[in-house]
Coordinates of C-alpha atoms in Angstrom, one line a residue:
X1049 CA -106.3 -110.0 6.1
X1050 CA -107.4 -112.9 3.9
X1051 CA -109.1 -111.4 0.9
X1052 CA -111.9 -112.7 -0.3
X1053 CA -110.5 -112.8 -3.8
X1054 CA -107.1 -110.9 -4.4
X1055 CA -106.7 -110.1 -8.4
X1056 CA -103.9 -108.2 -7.9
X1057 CA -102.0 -111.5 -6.5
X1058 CA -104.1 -113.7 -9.2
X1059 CA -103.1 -111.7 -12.5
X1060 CA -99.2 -111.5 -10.6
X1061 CA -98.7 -115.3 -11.3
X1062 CA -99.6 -114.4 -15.2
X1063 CA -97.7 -111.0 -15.3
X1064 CA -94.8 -112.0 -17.9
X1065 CA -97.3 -113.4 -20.0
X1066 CA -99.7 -110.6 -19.9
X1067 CA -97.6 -108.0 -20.3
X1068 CA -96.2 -110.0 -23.4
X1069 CA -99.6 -110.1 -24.5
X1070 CA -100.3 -106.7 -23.9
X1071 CA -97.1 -105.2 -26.0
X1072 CA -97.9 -107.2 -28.3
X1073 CA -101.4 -105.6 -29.2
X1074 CA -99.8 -102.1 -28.6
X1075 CA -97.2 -102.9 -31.6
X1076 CA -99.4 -104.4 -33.5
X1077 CA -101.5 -101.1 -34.2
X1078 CA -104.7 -102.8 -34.9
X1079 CA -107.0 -102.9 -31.7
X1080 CA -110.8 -103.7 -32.7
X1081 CA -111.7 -107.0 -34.4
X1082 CA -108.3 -108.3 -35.0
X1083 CA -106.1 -111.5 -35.3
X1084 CA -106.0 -111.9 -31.2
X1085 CA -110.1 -111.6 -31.3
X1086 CA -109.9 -114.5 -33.7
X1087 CA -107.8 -116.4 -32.1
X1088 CA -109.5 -116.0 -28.3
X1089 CA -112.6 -117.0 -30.4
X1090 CA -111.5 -120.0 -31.7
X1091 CA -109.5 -121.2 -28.8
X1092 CA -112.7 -120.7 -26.4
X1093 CA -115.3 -122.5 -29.0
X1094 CA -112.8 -125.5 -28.8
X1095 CA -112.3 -125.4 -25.0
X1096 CA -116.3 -125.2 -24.6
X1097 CA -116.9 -127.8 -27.2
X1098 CA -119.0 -125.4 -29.6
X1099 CA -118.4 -124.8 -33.2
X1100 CA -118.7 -120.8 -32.5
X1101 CA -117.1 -118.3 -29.6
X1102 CA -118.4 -114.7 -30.1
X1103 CA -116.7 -112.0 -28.2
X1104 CA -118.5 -108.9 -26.6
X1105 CA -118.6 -106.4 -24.4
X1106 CA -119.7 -108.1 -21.4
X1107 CA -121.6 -111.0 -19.6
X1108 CA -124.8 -109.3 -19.5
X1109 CA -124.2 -108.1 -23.5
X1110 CA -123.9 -111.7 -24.0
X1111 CA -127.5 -112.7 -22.9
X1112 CA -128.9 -109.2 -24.5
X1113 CA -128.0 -110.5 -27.6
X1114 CA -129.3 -113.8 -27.7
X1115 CA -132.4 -112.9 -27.3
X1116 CA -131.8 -110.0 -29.6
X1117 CA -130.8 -112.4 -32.3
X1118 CA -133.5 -114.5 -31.5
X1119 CA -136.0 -111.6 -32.4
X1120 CA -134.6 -110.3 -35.2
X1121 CA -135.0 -114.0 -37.1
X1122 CA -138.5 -114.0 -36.3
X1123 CA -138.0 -116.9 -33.4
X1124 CA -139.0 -114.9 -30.4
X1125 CA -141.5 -111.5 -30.3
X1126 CA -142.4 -108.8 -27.3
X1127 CA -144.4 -110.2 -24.9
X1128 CA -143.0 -113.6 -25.1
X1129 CA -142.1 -115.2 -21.9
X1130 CA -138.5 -116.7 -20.8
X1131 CA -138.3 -119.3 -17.6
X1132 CA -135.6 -117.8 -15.4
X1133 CA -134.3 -118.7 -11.7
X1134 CA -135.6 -116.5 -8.8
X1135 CA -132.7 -117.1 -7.0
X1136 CA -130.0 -115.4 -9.3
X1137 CA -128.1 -112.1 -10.3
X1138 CA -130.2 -109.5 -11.5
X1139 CA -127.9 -109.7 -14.9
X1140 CA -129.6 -112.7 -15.8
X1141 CA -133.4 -110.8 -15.7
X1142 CA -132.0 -107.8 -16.6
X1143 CA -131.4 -108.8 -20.5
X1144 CA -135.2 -110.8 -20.3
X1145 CA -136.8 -107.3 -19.8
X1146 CA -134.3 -105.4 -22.2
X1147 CA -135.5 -106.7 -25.3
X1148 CA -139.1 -106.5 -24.3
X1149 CA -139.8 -110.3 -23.2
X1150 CA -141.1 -111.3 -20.2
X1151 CA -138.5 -113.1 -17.3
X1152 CA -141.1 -115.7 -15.4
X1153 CA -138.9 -116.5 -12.4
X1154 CA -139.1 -120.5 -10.9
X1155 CA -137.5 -121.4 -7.5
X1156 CA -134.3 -123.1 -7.1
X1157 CA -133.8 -126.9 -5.8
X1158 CA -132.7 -125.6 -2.1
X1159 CA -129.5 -128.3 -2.4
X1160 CA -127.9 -127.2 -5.2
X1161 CA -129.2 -123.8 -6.0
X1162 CA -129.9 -124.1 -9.2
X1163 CA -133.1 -123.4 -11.1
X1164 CA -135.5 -126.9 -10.0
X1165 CA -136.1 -128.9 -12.9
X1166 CA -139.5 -130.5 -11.2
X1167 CA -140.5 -126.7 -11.1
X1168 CA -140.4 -126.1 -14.6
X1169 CA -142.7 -127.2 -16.8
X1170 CA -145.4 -126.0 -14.4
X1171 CA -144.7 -122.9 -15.2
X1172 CA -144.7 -123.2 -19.1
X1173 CA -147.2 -121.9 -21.1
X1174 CA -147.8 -121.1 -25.1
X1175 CA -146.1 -117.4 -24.6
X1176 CA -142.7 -119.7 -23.5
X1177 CA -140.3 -119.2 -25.9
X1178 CA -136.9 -120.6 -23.8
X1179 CA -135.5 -121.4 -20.6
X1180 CA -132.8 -119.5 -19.0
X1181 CA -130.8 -121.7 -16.7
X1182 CA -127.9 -120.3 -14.8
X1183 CA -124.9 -122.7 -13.6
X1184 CA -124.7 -120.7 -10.1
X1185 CA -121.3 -120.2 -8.0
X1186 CA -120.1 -123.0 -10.8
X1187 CA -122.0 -126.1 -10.3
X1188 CA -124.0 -127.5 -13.7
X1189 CA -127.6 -127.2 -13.7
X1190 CA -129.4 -130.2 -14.1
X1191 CA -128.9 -130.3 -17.8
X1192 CA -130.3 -133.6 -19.0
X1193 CA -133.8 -133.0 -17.8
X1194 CA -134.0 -129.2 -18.2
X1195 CA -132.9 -130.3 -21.9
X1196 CA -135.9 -133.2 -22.5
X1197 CA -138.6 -130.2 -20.9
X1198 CA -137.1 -128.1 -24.2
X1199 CA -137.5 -130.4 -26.8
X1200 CA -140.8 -131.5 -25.4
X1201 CA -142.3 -128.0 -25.4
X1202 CA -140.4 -127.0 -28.1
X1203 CA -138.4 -123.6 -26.5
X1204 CA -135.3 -122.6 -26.7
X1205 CA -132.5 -123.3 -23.7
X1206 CA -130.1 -119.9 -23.4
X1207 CA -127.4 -120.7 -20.8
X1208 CA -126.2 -118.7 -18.2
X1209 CA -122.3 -119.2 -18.2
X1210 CA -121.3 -116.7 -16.2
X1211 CA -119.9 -118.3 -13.0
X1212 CA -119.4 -122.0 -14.6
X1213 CA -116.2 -121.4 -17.3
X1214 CA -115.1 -125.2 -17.8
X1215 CA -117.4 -126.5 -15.6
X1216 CA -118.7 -129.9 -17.2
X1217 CA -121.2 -133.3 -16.9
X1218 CA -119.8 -136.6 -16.1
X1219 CA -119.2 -137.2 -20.0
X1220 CA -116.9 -134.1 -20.4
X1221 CA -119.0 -131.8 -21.9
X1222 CA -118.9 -128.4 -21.1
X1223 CA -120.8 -125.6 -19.8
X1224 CA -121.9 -123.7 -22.8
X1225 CA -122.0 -126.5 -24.9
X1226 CA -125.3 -127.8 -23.7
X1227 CA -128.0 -125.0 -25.0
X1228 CA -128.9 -123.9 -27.9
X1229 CA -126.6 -120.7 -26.8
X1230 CA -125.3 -119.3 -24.0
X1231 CA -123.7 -116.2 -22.3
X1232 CA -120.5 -116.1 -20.8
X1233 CA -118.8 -113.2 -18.4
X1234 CA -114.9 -112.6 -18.6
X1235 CA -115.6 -109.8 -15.3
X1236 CA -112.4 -109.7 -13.4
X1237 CA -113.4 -111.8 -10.5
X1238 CA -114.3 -114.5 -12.6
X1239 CA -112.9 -117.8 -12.6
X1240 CA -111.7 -116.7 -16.3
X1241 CA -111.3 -113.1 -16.2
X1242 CA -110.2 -110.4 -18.2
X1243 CA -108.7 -107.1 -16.9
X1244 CA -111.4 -105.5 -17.0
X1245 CA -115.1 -106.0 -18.9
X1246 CA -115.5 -108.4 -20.8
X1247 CA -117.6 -111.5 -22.2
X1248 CA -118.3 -113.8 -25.0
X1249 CA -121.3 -116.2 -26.5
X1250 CA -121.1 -119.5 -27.7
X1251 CA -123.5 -121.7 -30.2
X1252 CA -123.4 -124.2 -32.3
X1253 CA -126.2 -122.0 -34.4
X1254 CA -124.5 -120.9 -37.5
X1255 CA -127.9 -118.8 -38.7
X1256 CA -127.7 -117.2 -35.2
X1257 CA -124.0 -116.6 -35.0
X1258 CA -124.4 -115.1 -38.2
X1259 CA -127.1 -112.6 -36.6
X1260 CA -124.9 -112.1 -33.7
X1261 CA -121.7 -111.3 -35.4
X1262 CA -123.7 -108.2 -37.3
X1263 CA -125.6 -107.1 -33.8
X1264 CA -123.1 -106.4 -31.9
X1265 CA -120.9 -104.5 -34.6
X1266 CA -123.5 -101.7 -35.2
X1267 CA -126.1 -104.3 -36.9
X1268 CA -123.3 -104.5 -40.1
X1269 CA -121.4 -107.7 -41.4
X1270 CA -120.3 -104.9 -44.3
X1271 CA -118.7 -101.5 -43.1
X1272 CA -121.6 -98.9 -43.5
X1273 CA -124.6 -101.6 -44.7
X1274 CA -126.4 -101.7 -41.8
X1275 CA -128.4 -104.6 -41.4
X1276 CA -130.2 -104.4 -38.4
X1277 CA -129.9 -101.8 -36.0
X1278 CA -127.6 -103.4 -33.6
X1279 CA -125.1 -102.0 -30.8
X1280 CA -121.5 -101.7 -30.2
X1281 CA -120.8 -105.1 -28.4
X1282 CA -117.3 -105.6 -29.2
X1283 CA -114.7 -107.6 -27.7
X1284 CA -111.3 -105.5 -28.0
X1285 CA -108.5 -106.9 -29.1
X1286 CA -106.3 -106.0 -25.7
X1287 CA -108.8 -108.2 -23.7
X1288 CA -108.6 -111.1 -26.2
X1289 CA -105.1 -111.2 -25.7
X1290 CA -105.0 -111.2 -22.3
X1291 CA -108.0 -113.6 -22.2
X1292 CA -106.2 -116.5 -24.5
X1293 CA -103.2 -115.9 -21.4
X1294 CA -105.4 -116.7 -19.0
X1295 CA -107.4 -119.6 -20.7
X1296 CA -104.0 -121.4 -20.7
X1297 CA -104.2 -121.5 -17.0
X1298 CA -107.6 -121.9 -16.3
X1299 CA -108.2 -125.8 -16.2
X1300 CA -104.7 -126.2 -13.0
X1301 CA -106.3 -122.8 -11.9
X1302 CA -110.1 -124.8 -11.3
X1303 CA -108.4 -127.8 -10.0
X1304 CA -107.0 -125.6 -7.2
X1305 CA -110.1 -124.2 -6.1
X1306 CA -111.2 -127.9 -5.7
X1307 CA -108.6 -128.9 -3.7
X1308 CA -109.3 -125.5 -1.4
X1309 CA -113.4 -126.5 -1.8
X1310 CA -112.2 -130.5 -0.7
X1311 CA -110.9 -128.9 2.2
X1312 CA -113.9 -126.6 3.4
X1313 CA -116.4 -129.8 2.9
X1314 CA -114.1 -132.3 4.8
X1315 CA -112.8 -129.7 7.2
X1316 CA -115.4 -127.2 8.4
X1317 CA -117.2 -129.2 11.0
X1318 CA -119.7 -126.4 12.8
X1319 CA -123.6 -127.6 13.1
X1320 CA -124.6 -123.9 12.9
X1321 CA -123.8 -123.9 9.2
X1322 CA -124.8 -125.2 5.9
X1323 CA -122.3 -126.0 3.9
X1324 CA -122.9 -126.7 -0.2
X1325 CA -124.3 -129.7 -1.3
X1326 CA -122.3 -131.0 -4.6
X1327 CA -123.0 -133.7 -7.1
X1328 CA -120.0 -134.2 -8.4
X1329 CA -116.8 -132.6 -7.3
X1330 CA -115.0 -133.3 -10.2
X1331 CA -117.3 -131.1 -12.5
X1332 CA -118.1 -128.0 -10.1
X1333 CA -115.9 -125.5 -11.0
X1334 CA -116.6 -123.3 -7.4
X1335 CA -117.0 -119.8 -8.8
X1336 CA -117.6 -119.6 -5.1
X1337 CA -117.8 -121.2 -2.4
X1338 CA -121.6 -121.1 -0.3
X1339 CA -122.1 -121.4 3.1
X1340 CA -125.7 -120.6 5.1
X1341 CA -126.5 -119.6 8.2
X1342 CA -129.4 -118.4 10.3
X1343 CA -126.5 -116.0 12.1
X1344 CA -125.2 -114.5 8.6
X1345 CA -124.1 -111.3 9.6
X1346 CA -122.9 -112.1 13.1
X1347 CA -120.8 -114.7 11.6
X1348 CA -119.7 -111.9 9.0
X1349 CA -118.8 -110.1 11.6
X1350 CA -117.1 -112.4 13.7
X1351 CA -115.0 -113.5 10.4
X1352 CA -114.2 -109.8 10.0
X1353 CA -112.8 -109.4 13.5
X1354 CA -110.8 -112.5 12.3
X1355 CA -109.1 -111.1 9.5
X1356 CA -111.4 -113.2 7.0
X1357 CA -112.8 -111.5 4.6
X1358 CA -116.4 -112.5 2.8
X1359 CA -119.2 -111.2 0.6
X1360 CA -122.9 -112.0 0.2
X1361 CA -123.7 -113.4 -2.8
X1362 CA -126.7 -111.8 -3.2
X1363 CA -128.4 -110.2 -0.5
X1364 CA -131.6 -109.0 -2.3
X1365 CA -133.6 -111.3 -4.4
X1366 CA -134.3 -109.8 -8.2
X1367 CA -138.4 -109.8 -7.4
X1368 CA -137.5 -107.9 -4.2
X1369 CA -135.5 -105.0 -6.2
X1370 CA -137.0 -101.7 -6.7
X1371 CA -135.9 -102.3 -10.6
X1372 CA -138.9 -105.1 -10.9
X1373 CA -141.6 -103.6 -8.6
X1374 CA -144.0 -105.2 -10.7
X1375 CA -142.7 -108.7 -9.4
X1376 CA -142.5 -107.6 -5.6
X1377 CA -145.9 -109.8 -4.8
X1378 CA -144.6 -112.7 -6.0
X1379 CA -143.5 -115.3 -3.7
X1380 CA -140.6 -117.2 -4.0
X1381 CA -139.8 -118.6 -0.1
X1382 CA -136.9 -120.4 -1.2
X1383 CA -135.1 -117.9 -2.9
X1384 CA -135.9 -115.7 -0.1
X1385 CA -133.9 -118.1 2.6
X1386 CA -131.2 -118.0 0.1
X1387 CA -130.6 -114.5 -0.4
X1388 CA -131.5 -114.1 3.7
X1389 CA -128.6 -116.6 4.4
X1390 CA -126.1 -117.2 1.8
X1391 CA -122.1 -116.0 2.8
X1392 CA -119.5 -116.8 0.8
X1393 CA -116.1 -117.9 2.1
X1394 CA -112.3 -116.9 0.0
X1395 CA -111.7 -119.0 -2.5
X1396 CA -109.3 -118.8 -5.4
X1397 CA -106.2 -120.4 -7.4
X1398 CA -103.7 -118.0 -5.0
X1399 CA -104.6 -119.1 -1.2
X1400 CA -102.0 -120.7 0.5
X1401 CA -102.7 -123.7 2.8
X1402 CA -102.2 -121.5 6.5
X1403 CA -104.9 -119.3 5.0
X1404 CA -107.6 -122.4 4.0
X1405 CA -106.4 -123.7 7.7
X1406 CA -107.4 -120.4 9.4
X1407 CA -110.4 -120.0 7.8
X1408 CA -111.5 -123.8 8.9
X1409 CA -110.1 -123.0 12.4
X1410 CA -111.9 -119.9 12.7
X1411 CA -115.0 -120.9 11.3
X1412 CA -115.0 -124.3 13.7
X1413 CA -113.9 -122.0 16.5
X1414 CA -117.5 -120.1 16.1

């Protein structure tokens, strides 16, 4: 069987290190808000290019507490409305509605999949307080212009890291590095994961990251003064460790999934398909890797038969789900396709070449 992603295989290639790691936290005796939190911290700010890395709990912490911090200096209120793609993980919603704001969804450019720039501003208006663009299966939104819509309107831009770690423009600069903050997941299957949850937020906002750094420790910079009432968010130190491993890797760990992506694009020659349409190969970091087709879950199945393993990345749209019934009129065709169509094909730092060659072979064989 070709896995779809194999961890166990993934995390192998790091074991020495990790276990070092790991011992090394154990012996330590300290295991909240330590020296290896620090140190993940700093080494991630410098890799994304911000002056501030903030570890929590998890991706969708990350985003919760953005907006959190936003409210609690007065920036944003309840009611207040945040421009978010349609055609994304409910994650990225999900922490809109949790602190009491509004998520106004906008299609996605059908190429690329991101959220459509030219879509936008149209749906602005004077309770928009910030755009929430999300870097989907690790190509960059469309940055510059999303960027000049902000400044003109004067809202906020909260990335969505989640999928895009080091993904980066033509300049260099990094995903994370390009709104005014932004949310990053360490989930196990992500292109830097942890072993287990985890996640992280990055600014270059010292008011904010001040605001953070007390929000997700209970609401207190000061043991027992309480300034606002905040959460347990914390990144352990355990996870840290093993994170700051895994960061070492991560840049020769991307450039492999390009070389497996370079394959798919130049290989995979089947007309009932639609493979992803990139900008740039050099900054898309392939989080995964996209296919379409009209024939999704025959070709599922056929793949299956095949010993190929896939997943749908995401079969339900988030104005579809029961969660947001008060959405389910809305109509968002272009999402819809998406979710309707979209498999995604095995991709990852540990395939060896007779598996990328199967998978074309199959796949050109349907």
């Amino acid at each position: 069987m070709i896995k779809f992603l194999d961890l166990k295989q993934i995390n192998a290639a790091h074991k020495m290190e990790l276990m070092n790691a790991f011992e090394e936290v154990i012996d330590s005796g300290w295991y909240i808000m330590g020296d290896k939190l620090n140190l993940f911290e700093k080494e991630f700010a410098e890799y994304c290019g911000t002056k501030h890395a903030i570890g929590v709990a998890n991706g969708l912490d990350a985003l919760i507490l953005i907006i959190r911090a936003y409210k609690e200096l007065g920036i944003f209120k309840d009611g207040d409305e945040i421009l978010v793609p349609s055609n994304t993980y409910i994650a990225s919603i999900l922490a809109i509605s949790a602190n009491n704001l509004v998520p106004v969804l906008v299609e996605p450019d059908i190429d690329t999949y991101d959220i459509d720039p030219e879509l936008i501003e149209k749906k602005i208006t004077d309770r928009t307080v910030a755009i929430l663009p999300v870097h989907l299966y690790g190509q960059l939104c469309d940055m510059e212009k999303i960027l000049i819509i902000a400044k003109k309107n004067n809202i906020k831009v909260i990335e969505d890291c989640a999928q895009a770690h080091g993904a980066a423009d033509n300049s260099g600069r990094r995903a994370g590095n390009f709104g005014d903050a932004a949310g990053f997941s360490f989930y196990p299957g992500k292109n830097l994961g942890a072993i287990g949850d985890a996640g992280a937020i990055t600014t270059n906002d010292d008011e904010l990251a001040v605001a953070l750094r007390a929000l997700l420790n209970y609401g207190s910079h000061v043991k027992y003064q309480n300034l606002y009432k905040g959460i347990n968010s914390r990144l352990d130190e355990l996870q840290a460790a093993l994170l700051s491993v895994k960061l070492g890797h991560l840049d020769i760990e991307t450039e492999f999934r390009r070389k497996v992506a370079n394959r798919y694009l130049n290989e995979i020659n089947n007309n009932k398909l639609i493979l992803p349409q990139v900008k740039d190969q050099s900054t898309h970091v392939w989080h995964l890797f996209v296919i379409r087709t009209a024939d999704r879950k025959t070709l599922q199945d056929y793949l299956l038969k095949h010993d190929i393993q896939t997943v749908i990345h995401y079969p339900i749209p988030p104005h579809k789900q029961p969660a947001y019934a008060e959405l389910v009129d809305e109509k968002h065709p272009i999402s819809e396709t998406i979710h309707r169509e979209v498999l995604s094909l095995p991709i990852s730092p540990v395939m060896k070449n007779e598996e990328i060659s199967k998978v074309i072979e199959i796949i050109n064989a349907y």
